[in-house]
Tab-separated table of N, CA, C and O in Angstrom:
chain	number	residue	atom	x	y	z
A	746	UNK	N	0.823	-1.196	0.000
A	746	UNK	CA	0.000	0.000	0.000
A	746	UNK	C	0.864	1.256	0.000
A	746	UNK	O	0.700	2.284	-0.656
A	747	UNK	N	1.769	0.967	0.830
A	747	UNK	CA	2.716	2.111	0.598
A	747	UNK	C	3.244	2.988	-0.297
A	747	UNK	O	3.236	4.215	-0.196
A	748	UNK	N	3.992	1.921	-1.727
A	748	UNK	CA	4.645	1.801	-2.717
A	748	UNK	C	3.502	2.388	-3.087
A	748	UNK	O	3.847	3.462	-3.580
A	749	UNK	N	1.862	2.259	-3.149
A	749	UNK	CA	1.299	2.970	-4.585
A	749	UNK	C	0.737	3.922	-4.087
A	749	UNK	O	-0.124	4.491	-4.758
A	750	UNK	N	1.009	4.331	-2.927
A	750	UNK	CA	0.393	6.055	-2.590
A	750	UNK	C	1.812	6.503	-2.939
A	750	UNK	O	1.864	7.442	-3.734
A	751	UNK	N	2.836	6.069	-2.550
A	751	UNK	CA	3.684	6.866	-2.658
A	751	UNK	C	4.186	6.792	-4.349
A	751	UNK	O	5.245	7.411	-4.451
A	752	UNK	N	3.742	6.225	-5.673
A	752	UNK	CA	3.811	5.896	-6.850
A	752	UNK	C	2.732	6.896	-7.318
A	752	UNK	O	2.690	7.404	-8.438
A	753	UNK	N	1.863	7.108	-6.301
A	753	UNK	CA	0.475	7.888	-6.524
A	753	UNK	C	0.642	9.501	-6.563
A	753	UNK	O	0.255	10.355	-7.360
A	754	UNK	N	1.412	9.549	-5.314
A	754	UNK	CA	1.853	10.857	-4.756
A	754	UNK	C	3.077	11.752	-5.783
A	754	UNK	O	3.188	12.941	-6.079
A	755	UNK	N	3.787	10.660	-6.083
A	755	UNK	CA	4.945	11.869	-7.102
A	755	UNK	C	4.191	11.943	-8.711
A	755	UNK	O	4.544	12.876	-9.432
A	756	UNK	N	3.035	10.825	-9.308
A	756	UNK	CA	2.357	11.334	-10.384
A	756	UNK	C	1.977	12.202	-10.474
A	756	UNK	O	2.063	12.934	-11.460
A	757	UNK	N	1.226	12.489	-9.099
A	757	UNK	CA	0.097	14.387	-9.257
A	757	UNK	C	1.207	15.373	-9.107
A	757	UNK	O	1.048	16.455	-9.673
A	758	UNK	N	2.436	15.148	-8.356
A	758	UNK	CA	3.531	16.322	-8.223
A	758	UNK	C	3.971	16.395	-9.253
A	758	UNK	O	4.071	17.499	-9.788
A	759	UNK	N	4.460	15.031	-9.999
A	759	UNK	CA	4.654	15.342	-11.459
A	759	UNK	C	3.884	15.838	-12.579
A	759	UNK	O	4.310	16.450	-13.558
A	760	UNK	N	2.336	15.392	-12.230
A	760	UNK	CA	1.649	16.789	-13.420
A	760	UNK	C	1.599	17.631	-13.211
A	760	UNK	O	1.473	18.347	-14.204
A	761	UNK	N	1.637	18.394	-11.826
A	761	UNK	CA	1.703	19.784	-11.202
A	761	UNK	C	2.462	20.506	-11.669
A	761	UNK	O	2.159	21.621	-12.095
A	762	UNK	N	4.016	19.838	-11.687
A	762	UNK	CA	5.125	20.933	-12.182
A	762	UNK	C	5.175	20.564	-13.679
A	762	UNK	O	6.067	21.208	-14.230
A	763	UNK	N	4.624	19.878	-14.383
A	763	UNK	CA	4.294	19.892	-16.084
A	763	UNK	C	3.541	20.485	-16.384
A	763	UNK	O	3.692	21.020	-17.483
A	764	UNK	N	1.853	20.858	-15.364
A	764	UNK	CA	1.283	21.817	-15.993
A	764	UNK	C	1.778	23.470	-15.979
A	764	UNK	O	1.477	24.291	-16.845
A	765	UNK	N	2.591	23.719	-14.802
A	765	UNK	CA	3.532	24.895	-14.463
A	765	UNK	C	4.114	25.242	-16.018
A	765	UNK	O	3.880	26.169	-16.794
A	766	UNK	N	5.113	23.871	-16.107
A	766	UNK	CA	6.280	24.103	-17.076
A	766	UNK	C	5.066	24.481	-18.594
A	766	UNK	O	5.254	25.524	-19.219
A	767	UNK	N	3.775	23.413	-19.060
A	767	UNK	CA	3.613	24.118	-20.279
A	767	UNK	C	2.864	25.608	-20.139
A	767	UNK	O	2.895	26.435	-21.050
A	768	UNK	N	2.307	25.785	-19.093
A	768	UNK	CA	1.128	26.906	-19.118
A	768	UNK	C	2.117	27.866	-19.649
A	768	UNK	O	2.042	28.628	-20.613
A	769	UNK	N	3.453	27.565	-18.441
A	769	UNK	CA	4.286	29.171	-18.600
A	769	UNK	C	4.861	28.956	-20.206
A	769	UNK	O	4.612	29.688	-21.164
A	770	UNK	N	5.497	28.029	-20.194
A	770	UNK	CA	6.274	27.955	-21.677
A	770	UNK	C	5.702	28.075	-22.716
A	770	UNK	O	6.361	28.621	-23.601
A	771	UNK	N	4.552	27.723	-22.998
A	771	UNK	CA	3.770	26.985	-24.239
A	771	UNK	C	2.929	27.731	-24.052
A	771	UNK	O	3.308	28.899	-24.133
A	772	UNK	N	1.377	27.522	-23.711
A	772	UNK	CA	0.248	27.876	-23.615
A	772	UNK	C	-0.096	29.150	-23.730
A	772	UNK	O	-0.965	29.559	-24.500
A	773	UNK	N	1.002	30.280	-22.475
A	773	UNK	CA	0.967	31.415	-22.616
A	773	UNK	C	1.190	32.339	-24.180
A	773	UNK	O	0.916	33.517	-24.409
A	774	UNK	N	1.574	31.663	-24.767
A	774	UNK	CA	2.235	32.267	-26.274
A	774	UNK	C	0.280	32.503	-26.720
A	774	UNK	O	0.001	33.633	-27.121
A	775	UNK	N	-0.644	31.704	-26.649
A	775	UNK	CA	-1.981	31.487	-27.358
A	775	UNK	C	-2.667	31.821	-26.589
A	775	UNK	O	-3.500	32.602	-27.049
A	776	UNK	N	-2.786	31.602	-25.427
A	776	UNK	CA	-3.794	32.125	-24.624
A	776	UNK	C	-3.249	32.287	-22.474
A	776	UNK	O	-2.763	31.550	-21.616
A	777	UNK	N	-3.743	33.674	-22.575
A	777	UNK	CA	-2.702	33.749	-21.080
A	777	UNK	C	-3.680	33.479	-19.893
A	777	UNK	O	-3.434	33.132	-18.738
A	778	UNK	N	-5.261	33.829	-20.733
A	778	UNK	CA	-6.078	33.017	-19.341
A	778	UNK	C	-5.930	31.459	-19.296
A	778	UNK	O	-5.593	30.977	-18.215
A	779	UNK	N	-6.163	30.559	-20.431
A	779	UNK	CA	-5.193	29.142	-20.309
A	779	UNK	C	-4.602	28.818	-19.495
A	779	UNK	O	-4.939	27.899	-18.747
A	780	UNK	N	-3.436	29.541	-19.384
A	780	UNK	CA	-2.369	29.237	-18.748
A	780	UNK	C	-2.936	29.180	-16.889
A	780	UNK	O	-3.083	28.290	-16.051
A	781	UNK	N	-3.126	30.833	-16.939
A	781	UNK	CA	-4.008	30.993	-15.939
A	781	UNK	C	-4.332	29.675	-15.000
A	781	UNK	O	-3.852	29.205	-13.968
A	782	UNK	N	-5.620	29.255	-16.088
A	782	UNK	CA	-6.225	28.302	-15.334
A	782	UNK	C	-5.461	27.184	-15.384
A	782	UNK	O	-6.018	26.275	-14.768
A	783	UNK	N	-4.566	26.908	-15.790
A	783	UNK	CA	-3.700	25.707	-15.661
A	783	UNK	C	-3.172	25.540	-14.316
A	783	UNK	O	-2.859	24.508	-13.722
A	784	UNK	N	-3.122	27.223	-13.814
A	784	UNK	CA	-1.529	27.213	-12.520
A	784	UNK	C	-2.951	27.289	-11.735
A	784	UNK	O	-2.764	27.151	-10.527
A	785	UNK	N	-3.787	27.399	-11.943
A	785	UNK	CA	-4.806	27.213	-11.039
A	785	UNK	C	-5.453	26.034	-10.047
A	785	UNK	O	-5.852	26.071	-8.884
A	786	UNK	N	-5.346	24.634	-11.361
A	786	UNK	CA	-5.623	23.741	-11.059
A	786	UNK	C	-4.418	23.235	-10.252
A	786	UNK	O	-4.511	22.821	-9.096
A	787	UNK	N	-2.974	23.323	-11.150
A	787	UNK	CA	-1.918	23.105	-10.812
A	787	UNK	C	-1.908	23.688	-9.352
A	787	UNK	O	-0.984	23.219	-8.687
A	788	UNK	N	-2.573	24.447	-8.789
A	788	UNK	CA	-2.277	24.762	-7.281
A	788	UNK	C	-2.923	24.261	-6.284
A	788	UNK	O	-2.671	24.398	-5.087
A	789	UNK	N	-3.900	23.578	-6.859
A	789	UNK	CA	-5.082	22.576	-6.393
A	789	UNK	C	-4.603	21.143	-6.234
A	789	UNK	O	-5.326	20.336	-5.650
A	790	UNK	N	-3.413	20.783	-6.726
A	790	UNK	CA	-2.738	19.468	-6.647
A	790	UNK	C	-2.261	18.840	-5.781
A	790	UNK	O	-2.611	17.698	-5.484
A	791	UNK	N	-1.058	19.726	-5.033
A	791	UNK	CA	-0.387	19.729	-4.204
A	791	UNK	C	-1.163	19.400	-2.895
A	791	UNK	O	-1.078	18.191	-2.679
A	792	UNK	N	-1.719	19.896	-2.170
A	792	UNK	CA	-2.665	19.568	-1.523
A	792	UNK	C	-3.882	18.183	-1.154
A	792	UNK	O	-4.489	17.801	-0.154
A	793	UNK	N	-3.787	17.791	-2.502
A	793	UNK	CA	-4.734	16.730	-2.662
A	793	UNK	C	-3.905	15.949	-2.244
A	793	UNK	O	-3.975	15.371	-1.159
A	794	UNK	N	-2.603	15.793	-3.451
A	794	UNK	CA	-1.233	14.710	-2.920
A	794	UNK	C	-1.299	14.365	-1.864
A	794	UNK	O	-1.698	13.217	-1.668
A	795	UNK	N	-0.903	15.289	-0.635
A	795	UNK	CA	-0.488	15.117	0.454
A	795	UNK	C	-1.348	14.227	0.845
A	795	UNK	O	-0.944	13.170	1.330
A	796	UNK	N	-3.059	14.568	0.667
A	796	UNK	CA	-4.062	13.622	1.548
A	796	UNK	C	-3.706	12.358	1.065
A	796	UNK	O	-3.533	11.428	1.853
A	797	UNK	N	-3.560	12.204	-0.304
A	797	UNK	CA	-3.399	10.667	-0.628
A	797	UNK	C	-2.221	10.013	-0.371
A	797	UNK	O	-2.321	8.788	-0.430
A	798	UNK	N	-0.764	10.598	-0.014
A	798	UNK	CA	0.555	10.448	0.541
A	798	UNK	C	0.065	9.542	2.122
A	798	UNK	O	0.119	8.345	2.406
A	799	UNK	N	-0.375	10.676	2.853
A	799	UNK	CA	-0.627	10.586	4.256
A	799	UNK	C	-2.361	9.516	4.727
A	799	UNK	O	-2.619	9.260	5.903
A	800	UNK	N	-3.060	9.177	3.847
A	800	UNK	CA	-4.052	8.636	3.771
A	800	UNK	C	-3.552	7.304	4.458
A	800	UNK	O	-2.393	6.962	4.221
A	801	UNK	N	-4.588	6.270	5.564
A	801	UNK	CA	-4.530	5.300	6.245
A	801	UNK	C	-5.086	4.278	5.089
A	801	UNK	O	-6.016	4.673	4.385
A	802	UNK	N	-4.776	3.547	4.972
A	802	UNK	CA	-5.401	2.257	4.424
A	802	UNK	C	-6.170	1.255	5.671
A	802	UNK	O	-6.249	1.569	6.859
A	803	UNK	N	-6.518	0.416	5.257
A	803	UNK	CA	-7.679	-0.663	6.381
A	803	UNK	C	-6.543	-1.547	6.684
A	803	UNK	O	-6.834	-2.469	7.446
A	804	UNK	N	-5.206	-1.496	6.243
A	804	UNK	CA	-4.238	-2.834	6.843
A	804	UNK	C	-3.441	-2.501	7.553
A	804	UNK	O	-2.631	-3.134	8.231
A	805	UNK	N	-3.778	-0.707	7.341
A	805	UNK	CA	-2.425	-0.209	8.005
A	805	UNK	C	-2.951	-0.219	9.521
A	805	UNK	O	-4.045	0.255	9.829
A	806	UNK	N	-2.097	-0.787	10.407
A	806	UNK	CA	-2.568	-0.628	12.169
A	806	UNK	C	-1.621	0.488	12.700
A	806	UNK	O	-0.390	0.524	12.712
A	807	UNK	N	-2.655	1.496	13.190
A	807	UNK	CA	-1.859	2.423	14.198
A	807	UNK	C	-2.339	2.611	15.079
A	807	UNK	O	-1.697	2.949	16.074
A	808	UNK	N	-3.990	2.441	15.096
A	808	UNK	CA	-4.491	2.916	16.270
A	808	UNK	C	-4.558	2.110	17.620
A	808	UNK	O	-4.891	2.486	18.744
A	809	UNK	N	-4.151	0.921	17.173
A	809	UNK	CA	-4.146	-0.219	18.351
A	809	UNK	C	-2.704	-0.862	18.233
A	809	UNK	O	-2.459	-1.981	18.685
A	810	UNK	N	-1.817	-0.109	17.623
A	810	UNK	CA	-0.322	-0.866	18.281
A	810	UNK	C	-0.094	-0.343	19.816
A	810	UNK	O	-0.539	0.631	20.423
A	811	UNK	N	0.659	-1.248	20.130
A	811	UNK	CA	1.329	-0.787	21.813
A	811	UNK	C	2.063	0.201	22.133
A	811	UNK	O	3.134	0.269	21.530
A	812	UNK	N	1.844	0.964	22.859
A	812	UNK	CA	2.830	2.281	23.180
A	812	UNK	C	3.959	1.901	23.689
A	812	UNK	O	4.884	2.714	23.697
A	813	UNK	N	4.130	0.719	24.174
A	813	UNK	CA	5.704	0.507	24.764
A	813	UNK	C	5.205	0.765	26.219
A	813	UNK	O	5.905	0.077	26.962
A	814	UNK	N	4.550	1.268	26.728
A	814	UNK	CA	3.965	1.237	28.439
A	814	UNK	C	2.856	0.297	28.465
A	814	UNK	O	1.805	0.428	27.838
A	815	UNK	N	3.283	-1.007	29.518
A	815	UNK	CA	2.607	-2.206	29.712
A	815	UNK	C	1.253	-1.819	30.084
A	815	UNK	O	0.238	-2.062	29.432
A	816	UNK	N	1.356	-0.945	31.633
A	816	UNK	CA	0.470	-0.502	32.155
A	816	UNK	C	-0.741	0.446	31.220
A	816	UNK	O	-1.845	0.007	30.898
A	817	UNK	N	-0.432	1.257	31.031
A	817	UNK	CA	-1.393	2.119	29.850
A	817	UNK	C	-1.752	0.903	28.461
A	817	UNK	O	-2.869	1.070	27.973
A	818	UNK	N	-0.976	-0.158	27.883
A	818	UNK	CA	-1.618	-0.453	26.986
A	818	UNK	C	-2.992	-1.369	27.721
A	818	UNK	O	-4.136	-1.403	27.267
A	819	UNK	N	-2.484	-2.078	28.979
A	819	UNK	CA	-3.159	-3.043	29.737
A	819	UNK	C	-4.532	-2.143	30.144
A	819	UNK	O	-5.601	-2.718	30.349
A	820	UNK	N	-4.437	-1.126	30.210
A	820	UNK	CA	-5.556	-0.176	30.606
A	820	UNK	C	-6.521	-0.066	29.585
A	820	UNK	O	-7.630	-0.580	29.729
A	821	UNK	N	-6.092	0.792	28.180
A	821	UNK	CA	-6.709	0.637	27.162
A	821	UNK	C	-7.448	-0.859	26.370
A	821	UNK	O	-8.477	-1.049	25.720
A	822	UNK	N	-6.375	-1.678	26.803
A	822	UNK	CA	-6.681	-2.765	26.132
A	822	UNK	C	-8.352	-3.308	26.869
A	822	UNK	O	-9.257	-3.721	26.145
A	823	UNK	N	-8.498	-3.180	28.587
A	823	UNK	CA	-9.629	-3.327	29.195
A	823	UNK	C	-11.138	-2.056	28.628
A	823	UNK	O	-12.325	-2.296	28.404
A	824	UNK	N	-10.387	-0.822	28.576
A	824	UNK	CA	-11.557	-0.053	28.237
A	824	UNK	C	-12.241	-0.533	26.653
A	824	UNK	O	-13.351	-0.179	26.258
A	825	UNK	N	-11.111	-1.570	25.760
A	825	UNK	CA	-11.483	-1.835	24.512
A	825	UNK	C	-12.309	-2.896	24.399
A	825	UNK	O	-12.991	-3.200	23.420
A	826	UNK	N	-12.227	-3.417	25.381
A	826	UNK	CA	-12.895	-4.646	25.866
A	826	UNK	C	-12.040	-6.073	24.948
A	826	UNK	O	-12.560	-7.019	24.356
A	827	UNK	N	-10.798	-5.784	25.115
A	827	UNK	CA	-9.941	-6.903	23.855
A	827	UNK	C	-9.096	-7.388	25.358
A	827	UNK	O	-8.809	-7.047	26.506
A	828	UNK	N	-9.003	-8.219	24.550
A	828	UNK	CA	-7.712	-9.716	25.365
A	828	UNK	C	-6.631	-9.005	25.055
A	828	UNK	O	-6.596	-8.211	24.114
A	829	UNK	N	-5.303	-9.344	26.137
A	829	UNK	CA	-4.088	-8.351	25.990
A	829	UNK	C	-3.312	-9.314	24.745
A	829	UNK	O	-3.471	-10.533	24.804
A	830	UNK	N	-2.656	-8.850	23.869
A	830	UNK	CA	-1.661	-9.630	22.943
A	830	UNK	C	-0.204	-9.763	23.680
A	830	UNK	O	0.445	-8.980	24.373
A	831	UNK	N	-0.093	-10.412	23.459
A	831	UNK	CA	1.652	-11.140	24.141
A	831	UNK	C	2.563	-11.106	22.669
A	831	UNK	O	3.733	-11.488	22.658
């Protein structure tokens, strides 16, 4: 899961700075609102990335690994109503 957010994550960074590179280079020559809206969307990207970078999957476990304190996990583990793991 890792490998394809993070396969996921440098695609949209990589159209981000391609739509940058043609709006400014290219596009602007024909039309400069174009471009415009290119760096527009293009600024709308970055942002999204991140959620899908930083996004949990259903395999990923964080919310119930052990803190490394017996006592506090042994605590939680009763309010969860779960059997302690060894």
């Amino acid at each position: 899961m890792l490998a394809r957010r993070r396969h996921v994550y440098f695609a949209m960074m990589g159209t981000c700075i391609g739509l940058f590179v043609l709006a400014w280079g290219f596009v602007r020559l024909w039309s400069v609102p174009v471009a415009v809206g290119m760096c527009v969307v293009a600024m709308v990207i970055p942002p999204l990335a991140a959620m899908v970078a930083n996004r949990r999957g259903p395999d990923d476990r964080w919310w119930d690994d052990p803190s490394g304190d017996p006592k506090s996990d042994e605590w939680w583990d009763e309010l969860d109503g779960k059997k302690r793991r060894q």
